[in-house]
Tab-separated table of C-alpha atoms in Angstrom:
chain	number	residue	atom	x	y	z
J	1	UNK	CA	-1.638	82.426	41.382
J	2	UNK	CA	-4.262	82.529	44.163
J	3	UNK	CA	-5.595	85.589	42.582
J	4	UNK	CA	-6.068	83.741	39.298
J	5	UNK	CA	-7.358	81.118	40.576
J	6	UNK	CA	-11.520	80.798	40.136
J	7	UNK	CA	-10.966	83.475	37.839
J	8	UNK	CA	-11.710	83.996	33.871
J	9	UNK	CA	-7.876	84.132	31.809
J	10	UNK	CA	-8.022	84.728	28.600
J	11	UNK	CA	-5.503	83.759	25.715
J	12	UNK	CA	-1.837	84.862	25.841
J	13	UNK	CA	-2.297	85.626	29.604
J	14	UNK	CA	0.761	84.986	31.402
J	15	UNK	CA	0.528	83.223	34.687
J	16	UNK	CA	2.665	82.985	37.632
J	17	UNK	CA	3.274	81.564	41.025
J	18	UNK	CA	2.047	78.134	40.181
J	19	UNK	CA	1.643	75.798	43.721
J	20	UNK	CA	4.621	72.761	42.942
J	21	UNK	CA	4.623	69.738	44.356
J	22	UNK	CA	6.295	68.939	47.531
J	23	UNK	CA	7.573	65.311	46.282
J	24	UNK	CA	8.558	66.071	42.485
J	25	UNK	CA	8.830	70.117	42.475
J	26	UNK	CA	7.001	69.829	39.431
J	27	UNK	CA	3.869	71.399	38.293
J	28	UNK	CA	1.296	69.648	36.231
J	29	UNK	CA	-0.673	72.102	33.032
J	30	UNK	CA	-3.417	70.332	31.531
J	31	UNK	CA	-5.910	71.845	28.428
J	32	UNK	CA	-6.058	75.342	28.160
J	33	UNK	CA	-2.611	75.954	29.284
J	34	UNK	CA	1.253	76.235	27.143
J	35	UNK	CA	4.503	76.326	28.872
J	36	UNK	CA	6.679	78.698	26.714
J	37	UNK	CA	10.159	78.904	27.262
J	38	UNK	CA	9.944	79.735	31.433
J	39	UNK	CA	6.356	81.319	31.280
J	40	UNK	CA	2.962	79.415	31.214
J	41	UNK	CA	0.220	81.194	29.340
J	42	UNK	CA	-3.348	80.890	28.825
J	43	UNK	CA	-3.757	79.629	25.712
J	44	UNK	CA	-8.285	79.462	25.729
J	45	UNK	CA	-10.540	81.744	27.210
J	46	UNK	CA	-12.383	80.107	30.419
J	47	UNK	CA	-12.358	79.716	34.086
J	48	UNK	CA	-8.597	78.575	36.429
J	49	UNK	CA	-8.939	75.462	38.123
J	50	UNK	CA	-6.077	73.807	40.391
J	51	UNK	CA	-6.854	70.358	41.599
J	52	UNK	CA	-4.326	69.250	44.983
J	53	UNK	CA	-1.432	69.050	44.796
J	54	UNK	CA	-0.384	70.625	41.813
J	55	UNK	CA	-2.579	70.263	38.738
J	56	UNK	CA	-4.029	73.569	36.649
J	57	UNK	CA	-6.121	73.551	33.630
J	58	UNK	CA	-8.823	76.109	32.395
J	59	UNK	CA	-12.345	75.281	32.349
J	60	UNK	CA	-14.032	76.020	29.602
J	61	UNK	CA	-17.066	75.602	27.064
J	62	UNK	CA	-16.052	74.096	23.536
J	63	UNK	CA	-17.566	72.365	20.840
J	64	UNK	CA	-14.790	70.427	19.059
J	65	UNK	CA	-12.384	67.704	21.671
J	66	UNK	CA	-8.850	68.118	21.877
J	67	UNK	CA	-6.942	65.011	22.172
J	68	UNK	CA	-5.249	64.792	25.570
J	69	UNK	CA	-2.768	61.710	26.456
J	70	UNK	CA	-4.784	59.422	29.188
J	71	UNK	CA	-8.363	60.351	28.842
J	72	UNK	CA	-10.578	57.711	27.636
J	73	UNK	CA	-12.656	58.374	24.361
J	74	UNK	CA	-15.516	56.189	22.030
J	75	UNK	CA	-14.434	56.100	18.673
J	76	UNK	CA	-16.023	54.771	15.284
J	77	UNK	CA	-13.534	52.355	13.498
J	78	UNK	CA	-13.797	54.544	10.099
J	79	UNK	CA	-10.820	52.425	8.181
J	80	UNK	CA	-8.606	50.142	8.046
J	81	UNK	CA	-4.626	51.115	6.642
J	82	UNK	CA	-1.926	48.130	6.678
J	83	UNK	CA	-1.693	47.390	10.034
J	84	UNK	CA	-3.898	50.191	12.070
J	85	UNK	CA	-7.245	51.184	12.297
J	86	UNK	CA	-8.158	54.773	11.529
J	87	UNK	CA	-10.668	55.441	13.984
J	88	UNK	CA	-13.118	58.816	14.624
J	89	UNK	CA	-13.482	60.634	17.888
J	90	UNK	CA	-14.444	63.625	16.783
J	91	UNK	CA	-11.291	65.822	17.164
J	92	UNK	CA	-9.469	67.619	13.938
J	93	UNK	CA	-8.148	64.196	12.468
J	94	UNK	CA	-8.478	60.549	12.949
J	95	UNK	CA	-6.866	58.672	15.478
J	96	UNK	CA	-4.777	54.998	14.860
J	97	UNK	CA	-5.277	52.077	16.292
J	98	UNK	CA	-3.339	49.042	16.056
J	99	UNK	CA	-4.684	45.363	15.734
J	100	UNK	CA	-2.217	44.434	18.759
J	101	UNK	CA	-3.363	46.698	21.046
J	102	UNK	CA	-6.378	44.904	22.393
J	103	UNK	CA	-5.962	42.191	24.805
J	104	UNK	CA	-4.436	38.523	23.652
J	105	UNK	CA	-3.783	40.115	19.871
J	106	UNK	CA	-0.848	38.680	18.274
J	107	UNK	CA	-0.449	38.390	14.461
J	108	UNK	CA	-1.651	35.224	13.888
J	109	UNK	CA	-4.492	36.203	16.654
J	110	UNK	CA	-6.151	39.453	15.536
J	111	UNK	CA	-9.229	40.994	16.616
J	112	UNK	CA	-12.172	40.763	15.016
J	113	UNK	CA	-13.260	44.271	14.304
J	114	UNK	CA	-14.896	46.076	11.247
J	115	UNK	CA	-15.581	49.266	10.019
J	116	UNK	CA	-18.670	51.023	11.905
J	117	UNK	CA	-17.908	49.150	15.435
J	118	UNK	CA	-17.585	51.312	18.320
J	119	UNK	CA	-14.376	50.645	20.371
J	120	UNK	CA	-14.204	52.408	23.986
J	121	UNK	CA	-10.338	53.294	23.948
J	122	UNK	CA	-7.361	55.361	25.954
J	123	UNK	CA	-5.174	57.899	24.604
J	124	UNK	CA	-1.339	57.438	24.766
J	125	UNK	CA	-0.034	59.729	22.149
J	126	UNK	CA	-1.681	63.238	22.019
J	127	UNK	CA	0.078	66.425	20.860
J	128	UNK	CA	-0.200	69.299	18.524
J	129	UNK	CA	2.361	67.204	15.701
J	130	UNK	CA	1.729	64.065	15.958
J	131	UNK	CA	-1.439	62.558	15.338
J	132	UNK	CA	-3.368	60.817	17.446
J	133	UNK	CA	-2.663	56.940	18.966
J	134	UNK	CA	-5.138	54.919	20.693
J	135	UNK	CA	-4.394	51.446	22.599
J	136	UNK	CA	-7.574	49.203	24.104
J	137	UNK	CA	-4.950	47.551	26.918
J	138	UNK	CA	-3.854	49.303	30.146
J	139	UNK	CA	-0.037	49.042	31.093
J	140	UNK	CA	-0.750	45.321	32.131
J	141	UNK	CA	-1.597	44.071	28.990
J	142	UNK	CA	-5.308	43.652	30.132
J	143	UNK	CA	-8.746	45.280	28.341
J	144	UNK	CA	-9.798	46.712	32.028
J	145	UNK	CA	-13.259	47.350	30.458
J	146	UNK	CA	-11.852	48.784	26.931
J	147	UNK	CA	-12.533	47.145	23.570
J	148	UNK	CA	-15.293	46.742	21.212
J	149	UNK	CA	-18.615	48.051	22.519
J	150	UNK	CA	-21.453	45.083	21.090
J	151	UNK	CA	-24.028	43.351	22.254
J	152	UNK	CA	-26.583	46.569	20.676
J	153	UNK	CA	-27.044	49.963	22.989
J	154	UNK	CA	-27.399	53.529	21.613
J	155	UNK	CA	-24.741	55.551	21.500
J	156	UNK	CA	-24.890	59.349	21.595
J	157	UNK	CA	-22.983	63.162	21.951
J	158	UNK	CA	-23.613	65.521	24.444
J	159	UNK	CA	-21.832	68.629	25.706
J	160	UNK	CA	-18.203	68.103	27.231
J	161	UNK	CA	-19.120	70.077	30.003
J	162	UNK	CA	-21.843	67.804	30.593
J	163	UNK	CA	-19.303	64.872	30.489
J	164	UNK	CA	-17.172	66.264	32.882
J	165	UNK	CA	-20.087	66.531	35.110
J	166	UNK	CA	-20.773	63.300	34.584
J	167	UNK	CA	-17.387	62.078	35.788
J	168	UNK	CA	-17.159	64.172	38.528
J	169	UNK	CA	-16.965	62.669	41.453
J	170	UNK	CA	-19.610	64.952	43.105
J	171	UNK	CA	-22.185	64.311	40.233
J	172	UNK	CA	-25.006	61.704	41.693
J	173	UNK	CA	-26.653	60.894	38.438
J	174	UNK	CA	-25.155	57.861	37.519
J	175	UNK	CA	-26.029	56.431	41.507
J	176	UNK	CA	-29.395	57.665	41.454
J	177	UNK	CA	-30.066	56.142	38.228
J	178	UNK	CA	-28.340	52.753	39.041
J	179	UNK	CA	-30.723	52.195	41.998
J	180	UNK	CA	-33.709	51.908	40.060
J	181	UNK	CA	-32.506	51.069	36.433
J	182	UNK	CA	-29.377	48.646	36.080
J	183	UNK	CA	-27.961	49.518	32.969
J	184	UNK	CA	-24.384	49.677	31.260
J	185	UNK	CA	-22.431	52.972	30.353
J	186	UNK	CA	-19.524	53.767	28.887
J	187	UNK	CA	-18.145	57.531	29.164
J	188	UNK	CA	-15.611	59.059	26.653
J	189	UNK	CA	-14.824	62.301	27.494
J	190	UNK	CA	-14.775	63.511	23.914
J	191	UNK	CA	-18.084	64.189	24.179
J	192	UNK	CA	-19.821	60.589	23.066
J	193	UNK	CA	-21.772	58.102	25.705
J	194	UNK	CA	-22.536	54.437	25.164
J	195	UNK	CA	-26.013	53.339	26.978
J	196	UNK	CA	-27.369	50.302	27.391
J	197	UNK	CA	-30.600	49.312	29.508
J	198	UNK	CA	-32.837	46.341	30.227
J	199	UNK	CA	-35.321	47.916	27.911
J	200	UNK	CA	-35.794	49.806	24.953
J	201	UNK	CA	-38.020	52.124	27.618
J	202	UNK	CA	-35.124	52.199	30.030
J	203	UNK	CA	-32.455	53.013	27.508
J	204	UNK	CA	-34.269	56.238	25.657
J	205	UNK	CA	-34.923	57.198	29.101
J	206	UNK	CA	-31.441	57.191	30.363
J	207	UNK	CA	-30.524	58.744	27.048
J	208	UNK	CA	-32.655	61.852	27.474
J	209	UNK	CA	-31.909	62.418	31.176
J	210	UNK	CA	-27.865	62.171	30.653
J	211	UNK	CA	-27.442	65.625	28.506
J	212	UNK	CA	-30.852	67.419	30.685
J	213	UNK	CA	-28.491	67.939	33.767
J	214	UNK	CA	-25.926	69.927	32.588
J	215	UNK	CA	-26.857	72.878	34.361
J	216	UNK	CA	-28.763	71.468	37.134
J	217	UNK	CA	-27.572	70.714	41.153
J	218	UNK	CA	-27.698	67.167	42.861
J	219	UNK	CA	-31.070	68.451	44.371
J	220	UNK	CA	-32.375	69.163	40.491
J	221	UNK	CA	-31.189	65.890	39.339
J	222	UNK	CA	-32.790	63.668	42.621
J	223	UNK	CA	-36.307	65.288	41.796
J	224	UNK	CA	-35.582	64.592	37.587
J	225	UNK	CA	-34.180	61.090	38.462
J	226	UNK	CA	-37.881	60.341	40.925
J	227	UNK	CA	-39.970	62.368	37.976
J	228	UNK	CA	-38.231	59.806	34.668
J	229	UNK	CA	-38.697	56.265	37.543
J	230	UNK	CA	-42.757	57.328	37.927
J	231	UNK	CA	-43.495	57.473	34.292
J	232	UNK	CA	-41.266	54.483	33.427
J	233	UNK	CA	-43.699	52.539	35.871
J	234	UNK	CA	-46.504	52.822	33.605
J	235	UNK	CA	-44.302	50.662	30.680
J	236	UNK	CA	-44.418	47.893	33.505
Protein backbone atom coordinates (compact mmCIF):
# COMPACT_ATOMS: atom_id res chain seq x y z
CA UNK A 1 0.00 0.00 0.00
CA UNK A 2 2.84 2.46 0.71
CA UNK A 3 3.62 2.36 -2.90
CA UNK A 4 0.07 3.41 -3.75
CA UNK A 5 -0.12 5.72 -1.55
CA UNK A 6 0.26 9.62 -3.04
CA UNK A 7 -0.16 7.93 -6.15
CA UNK A 8 -2.84 8.23 -9.20
CA UNK A 9 -5.24 4.59 -9.22
CA UNK A 10 -7.41 4.35 -11.65
CA UNK A 11 -10.80 2.33 -11.84
CA UNK A 12 -10.88 -1.45 -11.27
CA UNK A 13 -7.36 -1.19 -9.68
CA UNK A 14 -6.98 -3.64 -7.07
CA UNK A 15 -5.33 -2.58 -3.89
CA UNK A 16 -3.60 -4.30 -1.19
CA UNK A 17 -1.85 -4.14 2.11
CA UNK A 18 -4.21 -1.65 3.61
CA UNK A 19 -2.64 -0.18 7.29
CA UNK A 20 -5.64 -1.68 10.02
CA UNK A 21 -6.25 -0.39 13.03
CA UNK A 22 -4.55 -1.45 16.12
CA UNK A 23 -7.89 -1.18 18.39
CA UNK A 24 -10.68 -2.55 15.88
CA UNK A 25 -8.45 -4.45 13.08
CA UNK A 26 -10.62 -2.79 10.80
CA UNK A 27 -9.94 -0.63 7.89
CA UNK A 28 -12.00 2.35 6.99
CA UNK A 29 -12.70 3.01 2.61
CA UNK A 30 -14.30 6.17 2.00
CA UNK A 31 -15.34 7.69 -1.83
CA UNK A 32 -13.53 6.39 -4.54
CA UNK A 33 -13.05 3.04 -3.09
CA UNK A 34 -15.44 -0.68 -3.25
CA UNK A 35 -14.73 -3.61 -1.14
CA UNK A 36 -15.57 -6.66 -3.38
CA UNK A 37 -15.79 -9.89 -1.99
CA UNK A 38 -11.96 -9.86 -0.11
CA UNK A 39 -10.39 -7.25 -2.58
CA UNK A 40 -10.78 -3.38 -2.45
CA UNK A 41 -10.65 -1.68 -5.81
CA UNK A 42 -10.44 1.67 -7.15
CA UNK A 43 -13.54 2.43 -8.29
CA UNK A 44 -12.62 6.63 -9.73
CA UNK A 45 -9.65 7.81 -11.24
CA UNK A 46 -7.64 10.29 -8.76
CA UNK A 47 -4.96 10.58 -6.24
CA UNK A 48 -4.58 7.72 -2.69
CA UNK A 49 -4.94 9.37 0.44
CA UNK A 50 -4.72 7.53 4.00
CA UNK A 51 -5.55 9.70 6.92
CA UNK A 52 -4.06 7.99 10.65
CA UNK A 53 -4.96 5.43 11.69
CA UNK A 54 -6.65 3.71 9.11
CA UNK A 55 -8.81 5.73 6.73
CA UNK A 56 -8.27 5.61 2.60
CA UNK A 57 -10.21 7.40 0.05
CA UNK A 58 -9.13 8.77 -3.47
CA UNK A 59 -8.87 12.31 -4.13
CA UNK A 60 -10.25 13.44 -6.92
CA UNK A 61 -11.83 16.27 -9.22
CA UNK A 62 -15.71 15.81 -9.94
CA UNK A 63 -18.49 17.79 -10.88
CA UNK A 64 -21.62 15.98 -9.62
CA UNK A 65 -21.63 15.01 -5.25
CA UNK A 66 -22.01 11.63 -4.19
CA UNK A 67 -23.96 11.18 -1.13
CA UNK A 68 -21.77 9.86 1.69
CA UNK A 69 -23.37 8.90 5.28
CA UNK A 70 -22.06 11.79 7.88
CA UNK A 71 -21.02 14.65 5.76
CA UNK A 72 -22.99 17.70 6.14
CA UNK A 73 -24.75 19.19 2.95
CA UNK A 74 -27.21 22.60 2.09
CA UNK A 75 -30.16 21.51 0.49
CA UNK A 76 -33.25 23.36 -1.18
CA UNK A 77 -36.59 22.01 0.32
CA UNK A 78 -37.98 21.21 -3.40
CA UNK A 79 -41.36 19.29 -2.03
CA UNK A 80 -43.25 18.20 0.29
CA UNK A 81 -44.69 14.12 0.12
CA UNK A 82 -46.95 12.88 3.21
CA UNK A 83 -44.77 13.11 5.87
CA UNK A 84 -41.07 14.06 4.34
CA UNK A 85 -39.59 16.71 2.61
CA UNK A 86 -37.95 16.04 -0.74
CA UNK A 87 -35.08 18.15 -0.59
CA UNK A 88 -32.11 19.03 -3.46
CA UNK A 89 -28.41 18.75 -2.89
CA UNK A 90 -27.37 18.36 -6.03
CA UNK A 91 -26.51 14.60 -6.27
CA UNK A 92 -28.44 12.07 -8.88
CA UNK A 93 -31.85 12.21 -6.88
CA UNK A 94 -33.47 14.02 -4.10
CA UNK A 95 -32.89 13.43 -0.66
CA UNK A 96 -35.93 13.00 2.31
CA UNK A 97 -36.35 14.71 5.09
CA UNK A 98 -38.69 14.18 7.78
CA UNK A 99 -40.75 16.90 9.74
CA UNK A 100 -39.42 15.16 13.10
CA UNK A 101 -36.07 15.37 12.48
CA UNK A 102 -35.36 18.91 13.54
CA UNK A 103 -35.09 19.74 17.08
CA UNK A 104 -38.42 19.80 19.53
CA UNK A 105 -40.66 18.40 16.32
CA UNK A 106 -43.38 16.24 17.39
CA UNK A 107 -46.66 15.84 15.41
CA UNK A 108 -48.65 18.21 16.90
CA UNK A 109 -45.27 20.51 16.90
CA UNK A 110 -43.95 20.65 13.32
CA UNK A 111 -41.53 22.87 11.81
CA UNK A 112 -42.29 25.58 9.98
CA UNK A 113 -40.61 25.10 6.67
CA UNK A 114 -41.65 25.73 2.95
CA UNK A 115 -40.65 25.00 -0.31
CA UNK A 116 -37.48 27.17 -1.49
CA UNK A 117 -35.92 27.39 2.26
CA UNK A 118 -32.47 26.33 2.59
CA UNK A 119 -31.93 23.76 5.43
CA UNK A 120 -28.10 23.03 6.44
CA UNK A 121 -28.48 19.14 7.12
CA UNK A 122 -26.37 15.67 7.91
CA UNK A 123 -26.48 12.58 6.04
CA UNK A 124 -27.45 9.28 7.80
CA UNK A 125 -28.51 7.04 5.02
CA UNK A 126 -26.25 7.10 1.87
CA UNK A 127 -25.74 4.15 -0.49
CA UNK A 128 -25.90 3.13 -4.06
CA UNK A 129 -29.89 1.53 -3.40
CA UNK A 130 -31.33 3.41 -1.22
CA UNK A 131 -31.98 6.89 -1.63
CA UNK A 132 -30.88 9.44 0.23
CA UNK A 133 -32.04 10.45 4.16
CA UNK A 134 -31.28 13.60 5.79
CA UNK A 135 -31.91 14.43 9.69
CA UNK A 136 -31.29 18.31 11.10
CA UNK A 137 -30.58 16.71 14.90
CA UNK A 138 -27.27 15.12 16.00
CA UNK A 139 -27.51 11.79 18.09
CA UNK A 140 -28.65 14.01 21.13
CA UNK A 141 -31.66 15.16 19.81
CA UNK A 142 -30.18 18.76 19.51
CA UNK A 143 -29.91 21.15 16.07
CA UNK A 144 -25.95 21.68 16.92
CA UNK A 145 -26.07 24.51 14.31
CA UNK A 146 -28.35 22.49 11.63
CA UNK A 147 -31.80 23.65 10.51
CA UNK A 148 -33.29 26.23 8.41
CA UNK A 149 -30.78 28.77 7.11
CA UNK A 150 -32.97 32.52 7.37
CA UNK A 151 -32.47 35.62 8.42
CA UNK A 152 -31.33 36.57 4.28
CA UNK A 153 -27.46 35.69 3.10
CA UNK A 154 -26.44 34.50 -0.40
CA UNK A 155 -25.96 31.24 -0.98
CA UNK A 156 -23.69 29.83 -3.69
CA UNK A 157 -21.66 26.54 -5.52
CA UNK A 158 -18.20 26.25 -5.91
CA UNK A 159 -15.83 23.41 -6.73
CA UNK A 160 -15.72 20.38 -4.17
CA UNK A 161 -12.20 20.52 -4.21
CA UNK A 162 -12.42 23.96 -3.17
CA UNK A 163 -14.73 22.84 -0.26
CA UNK A 164 -12.52 20.43 0.94
CA UNK A 165 -9.96 23.07 1.10
CA UNK A 166 -12.06 24.99 2.84
CA UNK A 167 -12.55 22.46 5.62
CA UNK A 168 -9.24 21.50 5.88
CA UNK A 169 -7.82 22.06 8.80
CA UNK A 170 -4.63 23.61 7.26
CA UNK A 171 -6.70 26.10 5.07
CA UNK A 172 -6.41 29.80 6.83
CA UNK A 173 -9.09 31.49 4.86
CA UNK A 174 -11.87 31.33 6.98
CA UNK A 175 -9.33 32.88 10.12
CA UNK A 176 -7.93 35.44 8.04
CA UNK A 177 -11.21 36.54 6.93
CA UNK A 178 -12.87 36.39 10.44
CA UNK A 179 -10.32 38.91 11.81
CA UNK A 180 -11.36 41.67 9.80
CA UNK A 181 -14.98 40.77 8.60
CA UNK A 182 -17.33 38.90 11.20
CA UNK A 183 -19.61 37.12 9.18
CA UNK A 184 -21.66 33.73 9.27
CA UNK A 185 -20.93 30.56 7.05
CA UNK A 186 -22.28 27.52 6.60
CA UNK A 187 -20.22 24.74 4.56
CA UNK A 188 -21.90 21.70 2.83
CA UNK A 189 -19.56 19.69 1.30
CA UNK A 190 -21.71 19.00 -1.72
CA UNK A 191 -20.39 21.75 -3.20
CA UNK A 192 -22.94 24.76 -1.91
CA UNK A 193 -21.83 27.67 0.79
CA UNK A 194 -24.18 29.84 2.81
CA UNK A 195 -22.60 33.54 3.49
CA UNK A 196 -23.71 36.03 5.43
CA UNK A 197 -21.88 39.47 6.30
CA UNK A 198 -22.51 42.75 8.08
CA UNK A 199 -22.90 44.28 4.68
CA UNK A 200 -24.07 43.81 1.37
CA UNK A 201 -20.15 45.00 0.57
CA UNK A 202 -18.83 42.43 2.99
CA UNK A 203 -20.95 39.56 1.80
CA UNK A 204 -20.18 39.82 -2.26
CA UNK A 205 -16.77 40.16 -1.07
CA UNK A 206 -16.54 37.04 0.91
CA UNK A 207 -18.48 35.44 -1.89
CA UNK A 208 -15.90 36.12 -4.59
CA UNK A 209 -12.81 35.36 -2.48
CA UNK A 210 -14.26 31.76 -1.22
CA UNK A 211 -14.09 29.87 -4.84
CA UNK A 212 -10.59 32.33 -5.98
CA UNK A 213 -8.37 30.09 -3.65
CA UNK A 214 -8.74 26.89 -4.89
CA UNK A 215 -5.45 26.61 -6.24
CA UNK A 216 -3.63 29.03 -4.21
CA UNK A 217 -1.14 28.42 -0.81
CA UNK A 218 -1.78 30.06 2.72
CA UNK A 219 0.89 32.67 1.55
CA UNK A 220 -1.49 33.41 -1.78
CA UNK A 221 -4.53 33.62 0.27
CA UNK A 222 -2.84 36.12 3.29
CA UNK A 223 -1.80 38.63 0.41
CA UNK A 224 -5.69 38.08 -1.40
CA UNK A 225 -7.30 38.28 2.11
CA UNK A 226 -4.96 42.06 2.86
CA UNK A 227 -5.68 43.01 -1.11
CA UNK A 228 -10.14 42.34 -0.69
CA UNK A 229 -9.78 44.33 3.42
CA UNK A 230 -7.98 47.61 1.49
CA UNK A 231 -10.61 48.08 -1.09
CA UNK A 232 -13.49 47.23 1.29
CA UNK A 233 -12.12 50.35 3.32
CA UNK A 234 -13.14 52.69 0.76
CA UNK A 235 -17.17 51.45 1.29
CA UNK A 236 -16.48 52.81 4.94
Amino acid sequence: MADHLGKVVIPGQVLKEFQESEATSKVIIGPGLRRESDLILASKAGVLRHKQPNFYWVDCRQKRYVPARAEHVIGIIAGKAGDVFKVDIGGSEQATLSYLAFEGATKRNRPDVKVGDLVYARLVVANKDMEPELVCIDSNGKSNGMGVIRDGGFMFSCSLNTIRKILSPDCILLKTLGKSLPFEIAVGVNGRVWVKGRSIQETIAIVNAIPSIEFMNNDQIKTMCRKLFDALTGFD
